[in-house]
Amino acid sequence: MYRQACRRLLLRPSARAAAAARPFSTDLPSAPSQDTTFVEAWKKVAPNIEPPKTPLSYLKPRPQTPTSIPSKLTVNFVLPYQAELDSKEVDMVIVPATTGQMGVLPGHVSTIAELKPGILSVHDGNDVTKYFVSSGFAFVHANSVTDIVAVEAVPIDRIDPNLVQKGLAEFTQKLSSATSDLERAEAQIGVDVHSALNAAITG
Amino acid sequence: MASAVGSSAAVPFWRAAGMTYITYSNICASLVRSCLKEPCKAEAASREKVHFAISKWANGKPEKPIVVKLYVMA
């Protein structure tokens, strides 16, 4: 819905000059899979030898932004030590952005969202998989591919409620007794993370 | 970091206190790891060690040689 509104705004005459100068990211053709200027320059210098392959030719080219909204969302959910979801086709993901829980459906406007500690839920038909994410970013692209990166993410059933309560009490106490800015910030982070963990196991 | 507040943009509390995003997100991650149930906690312990370098910049150049911080959570 938002994508169409943006497109209409851009087509107003006053914006047309700006639009013509730089293509809107939703209207890009597919990315090139070969660097044509390099290949041509090579052929001029060494016409009989095959040009060497550049990293660009090994990459899967970015597909053209589909003209109609796709029916499924492609999610890549990665952690530093493993890829939780790799190009999985789902119906919806709800990400815990700093601005609140954000639901991403196919055709969502391109967004970069910073995540706060909270629950990420992946909905595929009637299956819902929930993870607790420590913090990270979510990138929604125009072609309905969503990349979610986090430092640490665990399924909710791996969280120990007793440790959460203990940590919450400990950090609330540290917050009230903190002296320097840095100590206060660290205690505040502790309180935020433990309250989010608490809400995740009880909610 | 303190100079960022001079630009009147709303900064998160941790940046106002002088922390970088990497420090913040690593603290969050290690707090989450410390609240895991037993077998997962032992596996997660190997991910606790983090090593990164921070260097402050002035006038388009790094101020002094990179300050290496070995940030190992207890």
PDB file of C-alpha atoms in Angstrom, chain A:
ATOM      1  CA  MET A   1       0.000   0.000   0.000  1.00  0.00           C
ATOM      2  CA  TYR A   2       2.742   2.410   0.900  1.00  0.00           C
ATOM      3  CA  ARG A   3       4.770   1.526  -2.162  1.00  0.00           C
ATOM      4  CA  GLN A   4       1.923   2.604  -4.477  1.00  0.00           C
ATOM      5  CA  ALA A   5       1.457   5.867  -2.593  1.00  0.00           C
ATOM      6  CA  CYS A   6       5.158   6.665  -2.899  1.00  0.00           C
ATOM      7  CA  ARG A   7       5.055   5.940  -6.605  1.00  0.00           C
ATOM      8  CA  ARG A   8       2.111   8.295  -7.132  1.00  0.00           C
ATOM      9  CA  LEU A   9       3.833  11.063  -5.170  1.00  0.00           C
ATOM     10  CA  LEU A  10       6.970  10.654  -7.240  1.00  0.00           C
ATOM     11  CA  LEU A  11       5.061  10.940 -10.509  1.00  0.00           C
ATOM     12  CA  ARG A  12       3.768  14.433  -9.673  1.00  0.00           C
ATOM     13  CA  PRO A  13       5.283  16.893 -12.199  1.00  0.00           C
ATOM     14  CA  SER A  14       7.269  18.769  -9.563  1.00  0.00           C
ATOM     15  CA  ALA A  15       9.037  15.579  -8.559  1.00  0.00           C
ATOM     16  CA  ARG A  16       9.449  14.269 -12.069  1.00  0.00           C
ATOM     17  CA  ALA A  17      12.847  15.884 -12.656  1.00  0.00           C
ATOM     18  CA  ALA A  18      14.221  14.385  -9.458  1.00  0.00           C
ATOM     19  CA  ALA A  19      12.707  11.013 -10.301  1.00  0.00           C
ATOM     20  CA  ALA A  20      14.242  10.972 -13.760  1.00  0.00           C
ATOM     21  CA  ALA A  21      17.706  11.708 -12.350  1.00  0.00           C
ATOM     22  CA  ARG A  22      17.835   8.686 -10.029  1.00  0.00           C
ATOM     23  CA  PRO A  23      15.701   5.559 -10.365  1.00  0.00           C
ATOM     24  CA  PHE A  24      13.487   4.684  -7.428  1.00  0.00           C
ATOM     25  CA  SER A  25      14.723   1.480  -5.872  1.00  0.00           C
ATOM     26  CA  THR A  26      11.450  -0.309  -6.656  1.00  0.00           C
ATOM     27  CA  ASP A  27      11.931   0.229 -10.399  1.00  0.00           C
ATOM     28  CA  LEU A  28      15.423  -1.163 -10.865  1.00  0.00           C
ATOM     29  CA  PRO A  29      16.022  -3.864 -13.442  1.00  0.00           C
ATOM     30  CA  SER A  30      17.920  -6.961 -12.381  1.00  0.00           C
ATOM     31  CA  ALA A  31      21.531  -6.409 -11.361  1.00  0.00           C
ATOM     32  CA  PRO A  32      24.208  -7.102 -14.001  1.00  0.00           C
ATOM     33  CA  SER A  33      26.077 -10.358 -13.593  1.00  0.00           C
ATOM     34  CA  GLN A  34      29.141  -9.267 -15.494  1.00  0.00           C
ATOM     35  CA  ASP A  35      31.161  -6.078 -15.505  1.00  0.00           C
ATOM     36  CA  THR A  36      30.773  -5.089 -19.178  1.00  0.00           C
ATOM     37  CA  THR A  37      33.284  -2.220 -19.137  1.00  0.00           C
ATOM     38  CA  PHE A  38      35.967  -4.532 -17.765  1.00  0.00           C
ATOM     39  CA  VAL A  39      35.244  -7.234 -20.328  1.00  0.00           C
ATOM     40  CA  GLU A  40      35.370  -4.767 -23.217  1.00  0.00           C
ATOM     41  CA  ALA A  41      38.634  -3.219 -22.010  1.00  0.00           C
ATOM     42  CA  TRP A  42      40.129  -6.712 -21.670  1.00  0.00           C
ATOM     43  CA  LYS A  43      39.075  -7.734 -25.169  1.00  0.00           C
ATOM     44  CA  LYS A  44      40.790  -4.644 -26.577  1.00  0.00           C
ATOM     45  CA  VAL A  45      44.072  -5.506 -24.907  1.00  0.00           C
ATOM     46  CA  ALA A  46      44.040  -9.313 -25.086  1.00  0.00           C
ATOM     47  CA  PRO A  47      41.405 -10.468 -27.600  1.00  0.00           C
ATOM     48  CA  ASN A  48      42.501 -14.090 -27.656  1.00  0.00           C
ATOM     49  CA  ILE A  49      42.494 -14.747 -23.923  1.00  0.00           C
ATOM     50  CA  GLU A  50      39.288 -15.305 -21.945  1.00  0.00           C
ATOM     51  CA  PRO A  51      38.706 -12.440 -19.488  1.00  0.00           C
ATOM     52  CA  PRO A  52      39.173 -13.608 -15.895  1.00  0.00           C
ATOM     53  CA  LYS A  53      36.054 -14.027 -13.802  1.00  0.00           C
ATOM     54  CA  THR A  54      35.443 -11.200 -11.382  1.00  0.00           C
ATOM     55  CA  PRO A  55      33.631 -11.635  -8.057  1.00  0.00           C
ATOM     56  CA  LEU A  56      30.569 -10.051  -9.691  1.00  0.00           C
ATOM     57  CA  SER A  57      30.140 -13.026 -12.023  1.00  0.00           C
ATOM     58  CA  TYR A  58      30.116 -15.469  -9.107  1.00  0.00           C
ATOM     59  CA  LEU A  59      27.317 -13.640  -7.345  1.00  0.00           C
ATOM     60  CA  LYS A  60      23.676 -14.492  -7.865  1.00  0.00           C
ATOM     61  CA  PRO A  61      22.370 -11.327  -9.536  1.00  0.00           C
ATOM     62  CA  ARG A  62      19.729  -9.334  -7.704  1.00  0.00           C
ATOM     63  CA  PRO A  63      16.452 -10.203  -9.441  1.00  0.00           C
ATOM     64  CA  GLN A  64      14.290  -7.476 -10.878  1.00  0.00           C
ATOM     65  CA  THR A  65      11.827  -5.984  -8.431  1.00  0.00           C
ATOM     66  CA  PRO A  66       8.605  -7.843  -9.221  1.00  0.00           C
ATOM     67  CA  THR A  67       5.887  -5.653 -10.697  1.00  0.00           C
ATOM     68  CA  SER A  68       3.161  -7.251  -8.625  1.00  0.00           C
ATOM     69  CA  ILE A  69       3.396  -7.963  -4.915  1.00  0.00           C
ATOM     70  CA  PRO A  70       4.661 -11.508  -4.336  1.00  0.00           C
ATOM     71  CA  SER A  71       2.530 -13.867  -2.298  1.00  0.00           C
ATOM     72  CA  LYS A  72       5.222 -14.926   0.160  1.00  0.00           C
ATOM     73  CA  LEU A  73       7.937 -13.157   2.095  1.00  0.00           C
ATOM     74  CA  THR A  74      11.503 -14.499   1.814  1.00  0.00           C
ATOM     75  CA  VAL A  75      13.246 -14.353   5.165  1.00  0.00           C
ATOM     76  CA  ASN A  76      16.976 -14.634   5.886  1.00  0.00           C
ATOM     77  CA  PHE A  77      17.556 -14.743   9.620  1.00  0.00           C
ATOM     78  CA  VAL A  78      21.260 -14.933  10.435  1.00  0.00           C
ATOM     79  CA  LEU A  79      23.394 -15.018  13.555  1.00  0.00           C
ATOM     80  CA  PRO A  80      27.178 -14.651  13.672  1.00  0.00           C
ATOM     81  CA  TYR A  81      27.631 -18.394  14.193  1.00  0.00           C
ATOM     82  CA  GLN A  82      24.844 -19.866  12.079  1.00  0.00           C
ATOM     83  CA  ALA A  83      22.040 -19.060   9.650  1.00  0.00           C
ATOM     84  CA  GLU A  84      18.746 -19.766  11.417  1.00  0.00           C
ATOM     85  CA  LEU A  85      16.564 -19.232   8.352  1.00  0.00           C
ATOM     86  CA  ASP A  86      18.021 -19.211   4.864  1.00  0.00           C
ATOM     87  CA  SER A  87      15.670 -17.857   2.166  1.00  0.00           C
ATOM     88  CA  LYS A  88      12.626 -19.328   3.838  1.00  0.00           C
ATOM     89  CA  GLU A  89       9.280 -18.436   2.255  1.00  0.00           C
ATOM     90  CA  VAL A  90       6.826 -17.365   4.922  1.00  0.00           C
ATOM     91  CA  ASP A  91       3.623 -15.377   5.216  1.00  0.00           C
ATOM     92  CA  MET A  92       4.636 -12.838   7.845  1.00  0.00           C
ATOM     93  CA  VAL A  93       7.299 -11.982  10.395  1.00  0.00           C
ATOM     94  CA  ILE A  94       6.824  -9.786  13.431  1.00  0.00           C
ATOM     95  CA  VAL A  95      10.056  -8.087  14.459  1.00  0.00           C
ATOM     96  CA  PRO A  96      10.694  -6.312  17.784  1.00  0.00           C
ATOM     97  CA  ALA A  97      11.788  -2.912  16.465  1.00  0.00           C
ATOM     98  CA  THR A  98      12.805  -0.095  18.826  1.00  0.00           C
ATOM     99  CA  THR A  99       9.670   1.714  17.622  1.00  0.00           C
ATOM    100  CA  GLY A 100       7.471  -1.235  18.612  1.00  0.00           C
ATOM    101  CA  GLN A 101       6.451  -4.655  17.254  1.00  0.00           C
ATOM    102  CA  MET A 102       6.455  -4.380  13.482  1.00  0.00           C
ATOM    103  CA  GLY A 103       4.657  -6.872  11.253  1.00  0.00           C
ATOM    104  CA  VAL A 104       6.226  -7.432   7.842  1.00  0.00           C
ATOM    105  CA  LEU A 105       4.005  -8.821   5.063  1.00  0.00           C
ATOM    106  CA  PRO A 106       4.890  -9.378   1.409  1.00  0.00           C
ATOM    107  CA  GLY A 107       4.950  -6.015  -0.331  1.00  0.00           C
ATOM    108  CA  HIS A 108       6.026  -4.123   2.774  1.00  0.00           C
ATOM    109  CA  VAL A 109       7.739  -0.800   2.102  1.00  0.00           C
ATOM    110  CA  SER A 110      11.549  -0.956   2.232  1.00  0.00           C
ATOM    111  CA  THR A 111      12.595  -0.434   5.826  1.00  0.00           C
ATOM    112  CA  ILE A 112      15.644  -0.576   8.019  1.00  0.00           C
ATOM    113  CA  ALA A 113      14.661  -1.225  11.611  1.00  0.00           C
ATOM    114  CA  GLU A 114      16.918  -1.396  14.647  1.00  0.00           C
ATOM    115  CA  LEU A 115      15.739  -4.191  16.922  1.00  0.00           C
ATOM    116  CA  LYS A 116      15.399  -4.092  20.688  1.00  0.00           C
ATOM    117  CA  PRO A 117      15.559  -7.200  22.902  1.00  0.00           C
ATOM    118  CA  GLY A 118      12.264  -8.971  22.232  1.00  0.00           C
ATOM    119  CA  ILE A 119      10.381 -11.713  20.452  1.00  0.00           C
ATOM    120  CA  LEU A 120      10.685 -12.335  16.734  1.00  0.00           C
ATOM    121  CA  SER A 121       7.844 -14.494  15.408  1.00  0.00           C
ATOM    122  CA  VAL A 122       7.780 -16.160  12.017  1.00  0.00           C
ATOM    123  CA  HIS A 123       4.318 -17.074  10.699  1.00  0.00           C
ATOM    124  CA  ASP A 124       3.960 -19.659   7.964  1.00  0.00           C
ATOM    125  CA  GLY A 125       0.369 -20.771   7.466  1.00  0.00           C
ATOM    126  CA  ASN A 126      -0.622 -21.945  10.930  1.00  0.00           C
ATOM    127  CA  ASP A 127       2.934 -22.482  12.229  1.00  0.00           C
ATOM    128  CA  VAL A 128       4.394 -19.796  14.420  1.00  0.00           C
ATOM    129  CA  THR A 129       8.066 -20.031  15.426  1.00  0.00           C
ATOM    130  CA  LYS A 130       9.187 -17.604  18.101  1.00  0.00           C
ATOM    131  CA  TYR A 131      12.747 -16.556  18.908  1.00  0.00           C
ATOM    132  CA  PHE A 132      14.027 -14.195  21.555  1.00  0.00           C
ATOM    133  CA  VAL A 133      16.396 -11.763  19.840  1.00  0.00           C
ATOM    134  CA  SER A 134      19.005  -9.891  21.886  1.00  0.00           C
ATOM    135  CA  SER A 135      19.333  -6.939  19.476  1.00  0.00           C
ATOM    136  CA  GLY A 136      20.129  -6.447  15.816  1.00  0.00           C
ATOM    137  CA  PHE A 137      18.684  -5.047  12.627  1.00  0.00           C
ATOM    138  CA  ALA A 138      15.946  -5.968  10.183  1.00  0.00           C
ATOM    139  CA  PHE A 139      16.176  -4.905   6.532  1.00  0.00           C
ATOM    140  CA  VAL A 140      13.090  -5.171   4.356  1.00  0.00           C
ATOM    141  CA  HIS A 141      13.853  -4.855   0.654  1.00  0.00           C
ATOM    142  CA  ALA A 142      11.595  -3.812  -2.177  1.00  0.00           C
ATOM    143  CA  ASN A 143      11.411  -7.357  -3.574  1.00  0.00           C
ATOM    144  CA  SER A 144       9.941  -8.709  -0.294  1.00  0.00           C
ATOM    145  CA  VAL A 145      13.194 -10.196   0.928  1.00  0.00           C
ATOM    146  CA  THR A 146      13.723  -9.564   4.616  1.00  0.00           C
ATOM    147  CA  ASP A 147      17.162  -9.847   6.183  1.00  0.00           C
ATOM    148  CA  ILE A 148      17.241 -10.064   9.950  1.00  0.00           C
ATOM    149  CA  VAL A 149      20.606 -10.020  11.672  1.00  0.00           C
ATOM    150  CA  ALA A 150      21.090 -10.529  15.382  1.00  0.00           C
ATOM    151  CA  VAL A 151      23.986 -11.276  17.683  1.00  0.00           C
ATOM    152  CA  GLU A 152      22.095 -13.838  19.750  1.00  0.00           C
ATOM    153  CA  ALA A 153      18.686 -15.421  19.250  1.00  0.00           C
ATOM    154  CA  VAL A 154      17.208 -18.363  21.133  1.00  0.00           C
ATOM    155  CA  PRO A 155      13.899 -20.214  20.976  1.00  0.00           C
ATOM    156  CA  ILE A 156      11.800 -19.159  23.959  1.00  0.00           C
ATOM    157  CA  ASP A 157      11.807 -22.586  25.616  1.00  0.00           C
ATOM    158  CA  ARG A 158      15.565 -22.399  26.196  1.00  0.00           C
ATOM    159  CA  ILE A 159      15.256 -19.498  28.616  1.00  0.00           C
ATOM    160  CA  ASP A 160      15.488 -20.280  32.339  1.00  0.00           C
ATOM    161  CA  PRO A 161      12.848 -18.292  34.306  1.00  0.00           C
ATOM    162  CA  ASN A 162      14.746 -18.395  37.622  1.00  0.00           C
ATOM    163  CA  LEU A 163      17.872 -16.869  36.117  1.00  0.00           C
ATOM    164  CA  VAL A 164      15.724 -14.168  34.500  1.00  0.00           C
ATOM    165  CA  GLN A 165      14.127 -13.215  37.841  1.00  0.00           C
ATOM    166  CA  LYS A 166      17.491 -13.195  39.579  1.00  0.00           C
ATOM    167  CA  GLY A 167      19.039 -11.047  36.865  1.00  0.00           C
ATOM    168  CA  LEU A 168      16.117  -8.611  36.899  1.00  0.00           C
ATOM    169  CA  ALA A 169      16.383  -8.148  40.670  1.00  0.00           C
ATOM    170  CA  GLU A 170      20.170  -7.773  40.474  1.00  0.00           C
ATOM    171  CA  PHE A 171      20.097  -5.134  37.732  1.00  0.00           C
ATOM    172  CA  THR A 172      17.222  -3.177  39.287  1.00  0.00           C
ATOM    173  CA  GLN A 173      19.340  -2.970  42.417  1.00  0.00           C
ATOM    174  CA  LYS A 174      22.402  -1.942  40.396  1.00  0.00           C
ATOM    175  CA  LEU A 175      20.393   0.748  38.638  1.00  0.00           C
ATOM    176  CA  SER A 176      19.360   2.387  41.893  1.00  0.00           C
ATOM    177  CA  SER A 177      22.915   2.279  43.237  1.00  0.00           C
ATOM    178  CA  ALA A 178      24.735   3.321  40.054  1.00  0.00           C
ATOM    179  CA  THR A 179      27.076   6.283  40.284  1.00  0.00           C
ATOM    180  CA  SER A 180      28.626   7.042  36.870  1.00  0.00           C
ATOM    181  CA  ASP A 181      26.831   7.455  33.538  1.00  0.00           C
ATOM    182  CA  LEU A 182      28.393   4.278  32.179  1.00  0.00           C
ATOM    183  CA  GLU A 183      27.337   2.182  35.185  1.00  0.00           C
ATOM    184  CA  ARG A 184      23.829   3.550  34.908  1.00  0.00           C
ATOM    185  CA  ALA A 185      23.703   2.748  31.202  1.00  0.00           C
ATOM    186  CA  GLU A 186      24.905  -0.818  31.791  1.00  0.00           C
ATOM    187  CA  ALA A 187      22.382  -1.325  34.589  1.00  0.00           C
ATOM    188  CA  GLN A 188      19.628   0.117  32.405  1.00  0.00           C
ATOM    189  CA  ILE A 189      20.556  -2.301  29.609  1.00  0.00           C
ATOM    190  CA  GLY A 190      20.415  -5.158  32.133  1.00  0.00           C
ATOM    191  CA  VAL A 191      16.965  -4.109  33.305  1.00  0.00           C
ATOM    192  CA  ASP A 192      15.698  -3.738  29.706  1.00  0.00           C
ATOM    193  CA  VAL A 193      16.985  -7.122  28.577  1.00  0.00           C
ATOM    194  CA  HIS A 194      15.733  -8.991  31.644  1.00  0.00           C
ATOM    195  CA  SER A 195      12.292  -7.366  31.520  1.00  0.00           C
ATOM    196  CA  ALA A 196      12.018  -8.310  27.863  1.00  0.00           C
ATOM    197  CA  LEU A 197      13.075 -11.894  28.703  1.00  0.00           C
ATOM    198  CA  ASN A 198      10.507 -11.932  31.496  1.00  0.00           C
ATOM    199  CA  ALA A 199       7.768 -10.718  29.164  1.00  0.00           C
ATOM    200  CA  ALA A 200       8.801 -13.347  26.623  1.00  0.00           C
ATOM    201  CA  ILE A 201       8.529 -16.312  28.995  1.00  0.00           C
ATOM    202  CA  THR A 202       5.339 -15.159  30.684  1.00  0.00           C
ATOM    203  CA  GLY A 203       3.571 -13.614  27.662  1.00  0.00           C
TER     204      GLY A 203
END
